[in-house]
C-alpha positions in Angstrom: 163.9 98.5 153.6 162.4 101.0 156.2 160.2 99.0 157.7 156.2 98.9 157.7 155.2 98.8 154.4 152.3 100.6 152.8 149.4 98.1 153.4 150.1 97.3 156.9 147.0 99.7 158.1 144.7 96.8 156.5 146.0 94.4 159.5 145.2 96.5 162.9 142.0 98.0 161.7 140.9 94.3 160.6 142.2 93.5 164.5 140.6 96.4 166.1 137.6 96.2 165.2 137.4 92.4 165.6 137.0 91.8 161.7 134.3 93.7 161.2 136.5 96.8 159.0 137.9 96.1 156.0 140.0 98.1 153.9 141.8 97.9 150.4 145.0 100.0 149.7 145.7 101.9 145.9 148.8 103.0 144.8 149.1 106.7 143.5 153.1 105.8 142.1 153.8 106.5 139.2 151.5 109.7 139.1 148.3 108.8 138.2 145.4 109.9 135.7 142.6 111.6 138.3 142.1 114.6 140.3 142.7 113.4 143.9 140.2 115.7 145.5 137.3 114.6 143.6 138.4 110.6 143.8 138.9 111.1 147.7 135.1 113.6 148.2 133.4 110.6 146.0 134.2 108.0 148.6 133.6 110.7 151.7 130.6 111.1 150.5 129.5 107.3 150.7 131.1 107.2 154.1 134.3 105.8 153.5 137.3 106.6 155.3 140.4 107.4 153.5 143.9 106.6 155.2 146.7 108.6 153.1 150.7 107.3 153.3 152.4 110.4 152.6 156.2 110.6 152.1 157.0 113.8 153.9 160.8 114.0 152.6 159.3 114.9 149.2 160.8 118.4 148.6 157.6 121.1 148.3 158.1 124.8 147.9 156.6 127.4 149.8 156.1 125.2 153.1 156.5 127.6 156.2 159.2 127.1 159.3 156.7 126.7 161.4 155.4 123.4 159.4 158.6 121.9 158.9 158.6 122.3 163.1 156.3 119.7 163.1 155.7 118.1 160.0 156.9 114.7 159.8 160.4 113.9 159.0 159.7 111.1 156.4 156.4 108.4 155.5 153.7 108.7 157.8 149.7 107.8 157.8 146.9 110.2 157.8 143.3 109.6 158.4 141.6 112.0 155.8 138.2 113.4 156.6 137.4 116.0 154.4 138.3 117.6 150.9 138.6 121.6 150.2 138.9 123.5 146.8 142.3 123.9 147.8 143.2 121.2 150.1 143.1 117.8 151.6 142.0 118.1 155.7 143.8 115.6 157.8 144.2 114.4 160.7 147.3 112.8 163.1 147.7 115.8 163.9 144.4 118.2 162.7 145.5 120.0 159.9 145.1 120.9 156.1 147.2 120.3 153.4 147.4 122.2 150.3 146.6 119.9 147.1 149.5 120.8 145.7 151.8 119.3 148.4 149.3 116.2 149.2 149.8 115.7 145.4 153.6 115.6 145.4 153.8 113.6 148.8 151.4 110.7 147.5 153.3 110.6 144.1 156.5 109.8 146.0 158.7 106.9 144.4 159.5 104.4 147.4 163.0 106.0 148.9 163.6 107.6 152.0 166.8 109.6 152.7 169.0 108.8 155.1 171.0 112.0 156.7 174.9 111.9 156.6 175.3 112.0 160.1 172.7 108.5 160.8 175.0 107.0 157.8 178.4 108.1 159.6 176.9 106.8 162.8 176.5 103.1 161.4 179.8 103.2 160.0 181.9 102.8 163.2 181.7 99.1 163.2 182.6 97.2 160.4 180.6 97.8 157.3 179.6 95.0 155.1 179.6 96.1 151.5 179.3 92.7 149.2 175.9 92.6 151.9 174.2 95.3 150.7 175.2 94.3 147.0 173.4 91.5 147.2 169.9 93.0 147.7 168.5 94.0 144.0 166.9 97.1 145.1 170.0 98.2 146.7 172.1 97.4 144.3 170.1 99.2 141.5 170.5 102.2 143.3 174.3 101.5 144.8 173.9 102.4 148.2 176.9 100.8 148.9 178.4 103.2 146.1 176.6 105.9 148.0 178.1 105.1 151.4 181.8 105.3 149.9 181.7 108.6 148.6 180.5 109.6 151.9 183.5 107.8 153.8 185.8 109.6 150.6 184.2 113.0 151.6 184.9 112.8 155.2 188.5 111.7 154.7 189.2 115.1 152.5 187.2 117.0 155.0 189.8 115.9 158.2 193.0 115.6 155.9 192.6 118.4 153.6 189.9 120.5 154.9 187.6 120.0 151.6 183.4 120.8 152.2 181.6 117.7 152.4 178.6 117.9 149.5 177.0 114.9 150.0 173.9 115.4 152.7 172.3 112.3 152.5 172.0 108.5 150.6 168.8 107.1 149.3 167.9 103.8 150.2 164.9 101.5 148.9 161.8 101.6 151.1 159.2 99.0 151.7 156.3 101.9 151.7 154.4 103.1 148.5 152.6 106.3 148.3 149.0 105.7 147.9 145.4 106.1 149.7 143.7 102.8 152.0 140.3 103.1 152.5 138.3 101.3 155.1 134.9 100.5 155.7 132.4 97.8 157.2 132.9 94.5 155.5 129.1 93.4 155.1 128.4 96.9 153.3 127.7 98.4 150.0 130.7 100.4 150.3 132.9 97.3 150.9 131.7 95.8 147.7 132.2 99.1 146.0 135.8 99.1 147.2 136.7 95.6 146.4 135.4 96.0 142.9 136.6 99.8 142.2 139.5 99.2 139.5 142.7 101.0 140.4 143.3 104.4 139.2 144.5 104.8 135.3 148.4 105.6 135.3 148.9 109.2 133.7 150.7 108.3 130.7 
């Protein structure tokens, strides 16, 4: 797993703010039946805030060098405080997303890539393969499968001078794309969140 998992905002803003901020998470995967920007004005509008987990390794067209410079380099958190016709306005940092690439990054399937070099890195010391069997998840996807064809590659590359193909291995994460919002526990809006079914599936 990679770690903090999709509803851990819920705990520090129930910390910070000494109980009094409550929050309840929705999942967005698989792809669900709703326009996102009208879902996410309707709660602005009462005041709620919206907290977006985002997998940035989602592959989006038309994104500009100068965003991948500092764009995330897989899941991160955004506060959201506003909606546009044609995007989602975030912050951490201050910027706006176009819908199009907020959509694809919230639909995200709960993976994260790990680069070839990271994996070659963790192989010096002894790898245990019948470990990472015995997870479900990472079974299902053979990671361990994964990690082998990477060791295969780089033992053409030094012996017979063969192109590596292979730039990364997918691994199960623990985070889920979706939207958490937050808002004071003894309001009207708490009770609305609490009570709000989830969001259809897109069949």
């Amino acid at each position: 797993s990679s770690g903090i998992n999709a509803e851990w905002p819920l705990r520090p803003g129930e910390t910070l703010s000494n109980g009094r901020i409550g929050g309840r998470f929705f999942e967005f995967y698989p792809q669900r039946r709703v326009d996102i920007r009208y879902w996410l004005a309707g709660w602005i509008k009462r005041g709620v805030v919206p907290l977006a987990t985002l997998n940035y390794q989602k592959s989006v067209r038309s994104v500009t060098e100068e965003e991948k410079s500092y764009l995330p380099k897989d899941w991160h958190h955004h506060m959201i405080y506003a909606v546009s016709y044609d995007g989602v306005h975030l912050s951490n940092p201050i910027s706006k997303m176009k819908a199009e690439h907020f959509k694809q990054r919230i639909e995200s399937e709960s993976v994260i890539m790990i680069s070839r070099d990271e994996v070659l890195g963790r192989l010096k010391g002894d790898m245990d393969y019948e470990q990472l069997k015995s997870y479900p998840e990472w079974r299902q996807m053979n990671v361990a499968g994964q990690i082998e064809v990477i060791e295969r590659e780089e033992e053409r590359f030094h012996s017979l001078n063969i192109p590596c193909g292979m730039k990364h291995i997918a691994i199960p994460s623990s985070m889920i794309g979706g939207i958490t919002l937050f808002s004071h526990k003894d309001s009207e809006n708490h009770k609305a969140i609490m009570s709000s079914e989830e969001v259809f599936l897109k069949i």
